[in-house]
Structures are given as C-alpha cells and as structure tokens.
Amino acid sequence: MSKKTQPKLKEYISEDKISKRINKLANKLNKDYRDKNPIFIGILNGSFIFLADLIREIKIDCEIDFLKLSSYGDEKISSGNVTLLKDLNCEIENRHIIIVEDIVDSGLSVNFIKNLIEEHKPASLRFVTLLFKKDISKLTFKIDYIGFKIDNKFVVGYGLDFAQKYRNLKAIKVLKSTN
Ligand code: IMP
Ligand code: MG
C-alpha cells in the first residue's frame, strides 16, 4: 500500500537572524545611495516580505516599483524560460536602480532582469538578494549585496513558496519530502 508523501519543514534561518542581517544590508545601502534617490525594484512574488522589511530600514529618499517574472509553476526546478508578467510603471533612464530578489538560484532570472533594465539606460544598476545558492551555474555577473549564501536546498518561508504555499512563514525553512 502506498503512503501519501508528507512535506516536512525544518528551520534553516531564524526570524532574528534575518532581521539582523537586513539591518546590516540596509545600513550599507543607506551609505552607498546617500543623495542618489534610488528606485528599489522588487521582483514579485517572492521578494515582497524582504522588500517590505528592507525598505523600512532605508533612511534616505527612495522610490519603489515591482517587476513580475514567470514562476517555477509547481516545480522545484526552473523551466529555464524566463518571461515578463508585469512591467515597470516608472521611468528608469538615468536613475539609480536596485533590484531586490528573494533568492538567486540558477541565476537565469537575474540575467534576464539585467538585460531588461540595461536597455533603458539607468545611471546605475545593482542587485540585492536575501539568499544566494552557492552552487549557482548560469549567473553571468556578480551580485552586489547578499543576505545569506546557502547550500543547494529548496527553501520556503519569508516570501518564498513551494506551489504558492508557505510564503507566510516568518522564518526560512527547508522543505523535505518524507514518506
Ligand atoms: P533562478 O532564475 O533559478 O535564479 O531562480 C530565481 C527564482 O526562483 C527566485 O526568485 C525564486 O522565486 C525561485 N526559487 C529559486 N530557488 C528557490 C527555493 O529554494 N525556494 C523557493 N523559490 C525558489
Ligand atoms: Mg522570485
């Protein structure tokens, strides 16, 4: 008789650790972007909680917009095709742009975003990601601000999902399938 597979969640990065790290990232951004009035661009859906917490630690003038890219669907592995589901509503020419991602995994999404943004001739373009998978394969450039470098595990919580679930968890957890 086959038993139903139950997902199991194990804490990986605590709420407290996330919040302390975000403070440090924000302090650095506050210094690096003083008098630059940057535009923070959150990548939906995964970055919404990270961006909300990060932006409240930003003390300089700034603006916010969002881009939405195609998701993984209900899979844990990227299809390899990235498409744009929601474009920007602001003008980015000659502006300082900071892309805010939840996680960089293969690097395909950020490669796509970099090409897209650069077409519009921003004054500068940098990337912030809360999580960065160490075994990254397809990334073609360096990520400027990284919250945590993590092992090649599938994580959920704090905005990150599996099949749209678990975004509401306060900590970051590893999702494992057990029989
Ligand atoms: P990439 O294009 O492979 O770098 O994947 C980027 C996007 O895939 C992220 O913005 C996430 O939305 C999603 N993703 C990648 N790894 C994970 C994970 O471990 N948990 C949840 N979502 C992930
Ligand atoms: Mg994402």
mmCIF file of C-alpha atoms and ligand atoms in Angstrom:
data_model
loop_
_atom_site.group_PDB
_atom_site.id
_atom_site.type_symbol
_atom_site.label_atom_id
_atom_site.label_comp_id
_atom_site.label_asym_id
_atom_site.label_seq_id
_atom_site.Cartn_x
_atom_site.Cartn_y
_atom_site.Cartn_z
ATOM 1 C CA MET A 1 0.000 0.000 0.000
ATOM 2 C CA SER A 2 1.455 3.432 -0.905
ATOM 3 C CA LYS A 3 1.587 6.081 1.795
ATOM 4 C CA LYS A 4 0.934 9.724 0.869
ATOM 5 C CA THR A 5 4.128 11.831 0.750
ATOM 6 C CA GLN A 6 4.126 14.449 3.509
ATOM 7 C CA PRO A 7 6.328 17.549 3.251
ATOM 8 C CA LYS A 8 8.435 18.233 6.333
ATOM 9 C CA LEU A 9 9.700 21.700 7.294
ATOM 10 C CA LYS A 10 12.955 22.266 9.155
ATOM 11 C CA GLU A 11 14.069 25.719 10.368
ATOM 12 C CA TYR A 12 17.084 26.973 8.416
ATOM 13 C CA ILE A 13 17.371 30.731 9.096
ATOM 14 C CA SER A 14 15.548 32.197 12.106
ATOM 15 C CA GLU A 15 13.441 35.357 12.151
ATOM 16 C CA ASP A 16 16.006 37.022 14.390
ATOM 17 C CA LYS A 17 18.942 36.221 12.087
ATOM 18 C CA ILE A 18 17.021 37.521 9.065
ATOM 19 C CA SER A 19 16.178 40.775 10.783
ATOM 20 C CA LYS A 20 19.771 41.411 11.972
ATOM 21 C CA ARG A 21 21.154 40.717 8.504
ATOM 22 C CA ILE A 22 18.610 43.034 6.865
ATOM 23 C CA ASN A 23 19.690 45.813 9.221
ATOM 24 C CA LYS A 24 23.277 45.412 8.064
ATOM 25 C CA LEU A 25 22.312 45.380 4.377
ATOM 26 C CA ALA A 26 20.160 48.492 4.851
ATOM 27 C CA ASN A 27 22.974 50.341 6.647
ATOM 28 C CA LYS A 28 25.247 49.679 3.706
ATOM 29 C CA LEU A 29 22.591 50.808 1.199
ATOM 30 C CA ASN A 30 21.919 53.965 3.240
ATOM 31 C CA LYS A 31 25.606 54.866 2.904
ATOM 32 C CA ASP A 32 26.092 53.795 -0.718
ATOM 33 C CA TYR A 33 22.981 55.601 -2.022
ATOM 34 C CA ARG A 34 23.001 58.822 0.019
ATOM 35 C CA ASP A 35 21.743 61.700 -2.222
ATOM 36 C CA LYS A 36 21.061 59.289 -5.118
ATOM 37 C CA ASN A 37 17.289 58.854 -4.691
ATOM 38 C CA PRO A 38 17.412 55.225 -5.904
ATOM 39 C CA ILE A 39 14.487 53.171 -7.189
ATOM 40 C CA PHE A 40 14.119 49.818 -5.431
ATOM 41 C CA ILE A 41 12.543 47.270 -7.766
ATOM 42 C CA GLY A 42 11.080 44.227 -6.045
ATOM 43 C CA ILE A 43 10.736 41.022 -8.052
ATOM 44 C CA LEU A 44 7.296 39.536 -7.412
ATOM 45 C CA ASN A 45 6.089 37.445 -5.789
ATOM 46 C CA GLY A 46 8.935 36.112 -3.687
ATOM 47 C CA SER A 47 10.598 39.391 -2.633
ATOM 48 C CA PHE A 48 7.544 41.103 -1.134
ATOM 49 C CA ILE A 49 8.329 40.410 2.528
ATOM 50 C CA PHE A 50 12.075 41.013 2.189
ATOM 51 C CA LEU A 51 11.460 44.306 0.364
ATOM 52 C CA ALA A 52 8.895 45.392 2.975
ATOM 53 C CA ASP A 53 11.353 44.790 5.828
ATOM 54 C CA LEU A 54 14.395 46.167 3.993
ATOM 55 C CA ILE A 55 12.703 49.366 2.858
ATOM 56 C CA ARG A 56 11.623 50.266 6.396
ATOM 57 C CA GLU A 57 15.312 50.353 7.371
ATOM 58 C CA ILE A 58 16.156 52.670 4.459
ATOM 59 C CA LYS A 59 16.532 56.224 5.765
ATOM 60 C CA ILE A 60 17.348 58.030 2.519
ATOM 61 C CA ASP A 61 14.931 59.267 -0.164
ATOM 62 C CA CYS A 62 13.921 56.429 -2.468
ATOM 63 C CA GLU A 63 11.153 55.101 -4.689
ATOM 64 C CA ILE A 64 9.701 51.613 -5.143
ATOM 65 C CA ASP A 65 8.356 49.662 -8.092
ATOM 66 C CA PHE A 66 7.840 45.998 -8.989
ATOM 67 C CA LEU A 67 8.528 43.559 -11.799
ATOM 68 C CA LYS A 68 6.871 40.191 -12.045
ATOM 69 C CA LEU A 69 8.555 37.292 -13.813
ATOM 70 C CA SER A 70 7.239 33.860 -14.735
ATOM 71 C CA SER A 71 7.483 31.477 -11.810
ATOM 72 C CA TYR A 72 8.587 27.873 -11.399
ATOM 73 C CA GLY A 73 4.951 26.754 -11.590
ATOM 74 C CA ASP A 74 4.558 23.967 -9.061
ATOM 75 C CA GLU A 75 8.043 22.602 -9.590
ATOM 76 C CA LYS A 76 11.221 22.928 -7.550
ATOM 77 C CA ILE A 77 13.404 23.264 -10.651
ATOM 78 C CA SER A 78 13.279 26.193 -13.058
ATOM 79 C CA SER A 79 11.909 25.538 -16.539
ATOM 80 C CA GLY A 80 14.794 27.647 -17.844
ATOM 81 C CA ASN A 81 12.424 30.037 -19.615
ATOM 82 C CA VAL A 82 12.005 33.457 -18.021
ATOM 83 C CA THR A 83 9.227 35.766 -19.201
ATOM 84 C CA LEU A 84 7.924 39.112 -18.014
ATOM 85 C CA LEU A 85 4.442 39.067 -16.435
ATOM 86 C CA LYS A 86 4.352 42.662 -15.125
ATOM 87 C CA ASP A 87 6.481 45.536 -16.404
ATOM 88 C CA LEU A 88 7.632 48.657 -14.528
ATOM 89 C CA ASN A 89 5.436 51.727 -14.113
ATOM 90 C CA CYS A 90 8.299 54.187 -13.707
ATOM 91 C CA GLU A 91 10.936 55.798 -15.926
ATOM 92 C CA ILE A 92 14.352 54.393 -15.093
ATOM 93 C CA GLU A 93 16.565 56.247 -17.572
ATOM 94 C CA ASN A 94 19.400 57.993 -15.687
ATOM 95 C CA ARG A 95 18.120 56.671 -12.337
ATOM 96 C CA HIS A 96 19.961 54.525 -9.792
ATOM 97 C CA ILE A 97 18.280 51.121 -9.781
ATOM 98 C CA ILE A 98 18.440 48.485 -7.032
ATOM 99 C CA ILE A 99 16.856 45.139 -7.874
ATOM 100 C CA VAL A 100 15.531 43.276 -4.820
ATOM 101 C CA GLU A 101 15.317 39.478 -5.166
ATOM 102 C CA ASP A 102 14.338 36.797 -2.668
ATOM 103 C CA ILE A 103 16.802 34.203 -3.927
ATOM 104 C CA VAL A 104 19.273 33.668 -6.750
ATOM 105 C CA ASP A 105 19.305 30.019 -7.720
ATOM 106 C CA SER A 106 20.403 29.234 -11.296
ATOM 107 C CA GLY A 107 20.869 32.954 -11.981
ATOM 108 C CA LEU A 108 18.633 32.892 -15.068
ATOM 109 C CA SER A 109 16.088 35.347 -13.614
ATOM 110 C CA VAL A 110 18.671 37.973 -12.658
ATOM 111 C CA ASN A 111 20.443 37.627 -16.020
ATOM 112 C CA PHE A 112 17.088 38.325 -17.676
ATOM 113 C CA ILE A 113 16.392 41.329 -15.412
ATOM 114 C CA LYS A 114 19.854 42.805 -16.022
ATOM 115 C CA ASN A 115 19.369 42.738 -19.798
ATOM 116 C CA LEU A 116 15.867 44.170 -19.489
ATOM 117 C CA ILE A 117 16.875 47.079 -17.232
ATOM 118 C CA GLU A 118 20.053 47.950 -19.110
ATOM 119 C CA GLU A 119 18.050 48.524 -22.298
ATOM 120 C CA HIS A 120 16.503 51.545 -20.538
ATOM 121 C CA LYS A 121 19.882 53.159 -19.734
ATOM 122 C CA PRO A 122 19.789 53.566 -15.939
ATOM 123 C CA ALA A 123 22.511 55.656 -14.257
ATOM 124 C CA SER A 124 23.493 52.528 -12.302
ATOM 125 C CA LEU A 125 22.178 49.024 -11.630
ATOM 126 C CA ARG A 126 22.874 46.829 -8.604
ATOM 127 C CA PHE A 127 21.302 43.692 -7.170
ATOM 128 C CA VAL A 128 20.312 42.789 -3.605
ATOM 129 C CA THR A 129 19.274 39.248 -2.789
ATOM 130 C CA LEU A 130 18.325 37.813 0.573
ATOM 131 C CA LEU A 131 19.514 34.326 -0.366
ATOM 132 C CA PHE A 132 22.170 33.157 -2.782
ATOM 133 C CA LYS A 133 22.658 29.484 -3.631
ATOM 134 C CA LYS A 134 26.365 28.679 -3.658
ATOM 135 C CA ASP A 135 26.273 26.150 -6.484
ATOM 136 C CA ILE A 136 24.968 28.696 -8.930
ATOM 137 C CA SER A 137 25.606 27.787 -12.545
ATOM 138 C CA LYS A 138 24.187 30.294 -15.005
ATOM 139 C CA LEU A 139 24.983 33.661 -13.384
ATOM 140 C CA THR A 140 26.946 35.956 -15.715
ATOM 141 C CA PHE A 141 27.807 38.780 -13.260
ATOM 142 C CA LYS A 142 28.421 39.500 -9.559
ATOM 143 C CA ILE A 143 25.573 40.142 -7.107
ATOM 144 C CA ASP A 144 26.372 43.299 -5.106
ATOM 145 C CA TYR A 145 24.532 42.711 -1.809
ATOM 146 C CA ILE A 146 23.866 39.199 -0.460
ATOM 147 C CA GLY A 147 21.973 38.368 2.732
ATOM 148 C CA PHE A 148 22.947 34.723 3.169
ATOM 149 C CA LYS A 149 24.864 32.270 0.994
ATOM 150 C CA ILE A 150 23.078 28.940 1.337
ATOM 151 C CA ASP A 151 23.571 25.318 0.283
ATOM 152 C CA ASN A 152 21.721 23.960 -2.684
ATOM 153 C CA LYS A 153 18.498 23.197 -0.764
ATOM 154 C CA PHE A 154 14.927 24.132 -1.626
ATOM 155 C CA VAL A 155 13.790 26.680 0.959
ATOM 156 C CA VAL A 156 10.411 28.223 1.764
ATOM 157 C CA GLY A 157 9.002 30.915 4.037
ATOM 158 C CA TYR A 158 9.589 34.669 4.392
ATOM 159 C CA GLY A 159 8.027 35.217 0.960
ATOM 160 C CA LEU A 160 9.399 32.079 -0.714
ATOM 161 C CA ASP A 161 6.939 29.418 -1.788
ATOM 162 C CA PHE A 162 6.549 25.889 -2.967
ATOM 163 C CA ALA A 163 3.490 25.666 -5.263
ATOM 164 C CA GLN A 164 2.341 29.022 -3.749
ATOM 165 C CA LYS A 165 2.392 27.670 -0.171
ATOM 166 C CA TYR A 166 4.482 28.686 2.865
ATOM 167 C CA ARG A 167 5.127 32.346 1.861
ATOM 168 C CA ASN A 168 3.609 33.420 5.192
ATOM 169 C CA LEU A 169 6.165 31.624 7.421
ATOM 170 C CA LYS A 170 8.268 34.039 9.494
ATOM 171 C CA ALA A 171 11.495 32.036 9.279
ATOM 172 C CA ILE A 172 13.185 30.386 6.302
ATOM 173 C CA LYS A 173 12.736 26.631 6.321
ATOM 174 C CA VAL A 174 13.989 23.709 4.292
ATOM 175 C CA LEU A 175 11.308 21.663 2.610
ATOM 176 C CA LYS A 176 11.908 17.933 2.571
ATOM 177 C CA SER A 177 9.658 15.182 1.314
ATOM 178 C CA THR A 178 9.261 12.218 3.655
ATOM 179 C CA ASN A 179 7.333 9.010 3.101
HETATM 180 P P1 IMP B 1 16.708 31.386 -10.793
HETATM 181 O O1 IMP B 1 16.217 32.033 -12.053
HETATM 182 O O2 IMP B 1 16.950 29.908 -10.958
HETATM 183 O O3 IMP B 1 17.895 32.093 -10.163
HETATM 184 O O4 IMP B 1 15.511 31.406 -9.760
HETATM 185 C C1 IMP B 1 15.034 32.537 -9.235
HETATM 186 C C2 IMP B 1 13.628 32.409 -8.693
HETATM 187 O O5 IMP B 1 13.222 31.053 -8.488
HETATM 188 C C3 IMP B 1 13.584 33.053 -7.337
HETATM 189 O O6 IMP B 1 13.292 34.413 -7.460
HETATM 190 C C4 IMP B 1 12.501 32.253 -6.627
HETATM 191 O O7 IMP B 1 11.234 32.837 -6.877
HETATM 192 C C5 IMP B 1 12.565 30.879 -7.253
HETATM 193 N N1 IMP B 1 13.366 29.956 -6.415
HETATM 194 C C6 IMP B 1 14.638 29.539 -6.624
HETATM 195 N N2 IMP B 1 15.071 28.726 -5.642
HETATM 196 C C7 IMP B 1 14.041 28.644 -4.761
HETATM 197 C C8 IMP B 1 13.891 27.975 -3.491
HETATM 198 O O8 IMP B 1 14.776 27.290 -2.933
HETATM 199 N N3 IMP B 1 12.685 28.135 -2.881
HETATM 200 C C9 IMP B 1 11.669 28.874 -3.417
HETATM 201 N N4 IMP B 1 11.781 29.532 -4.576
HETATM 202 C C10 IMP B 1 12.960 29.417 -5.252
HETATM 203 MG MG MG B 2 11.417 35.220 -7.304
#
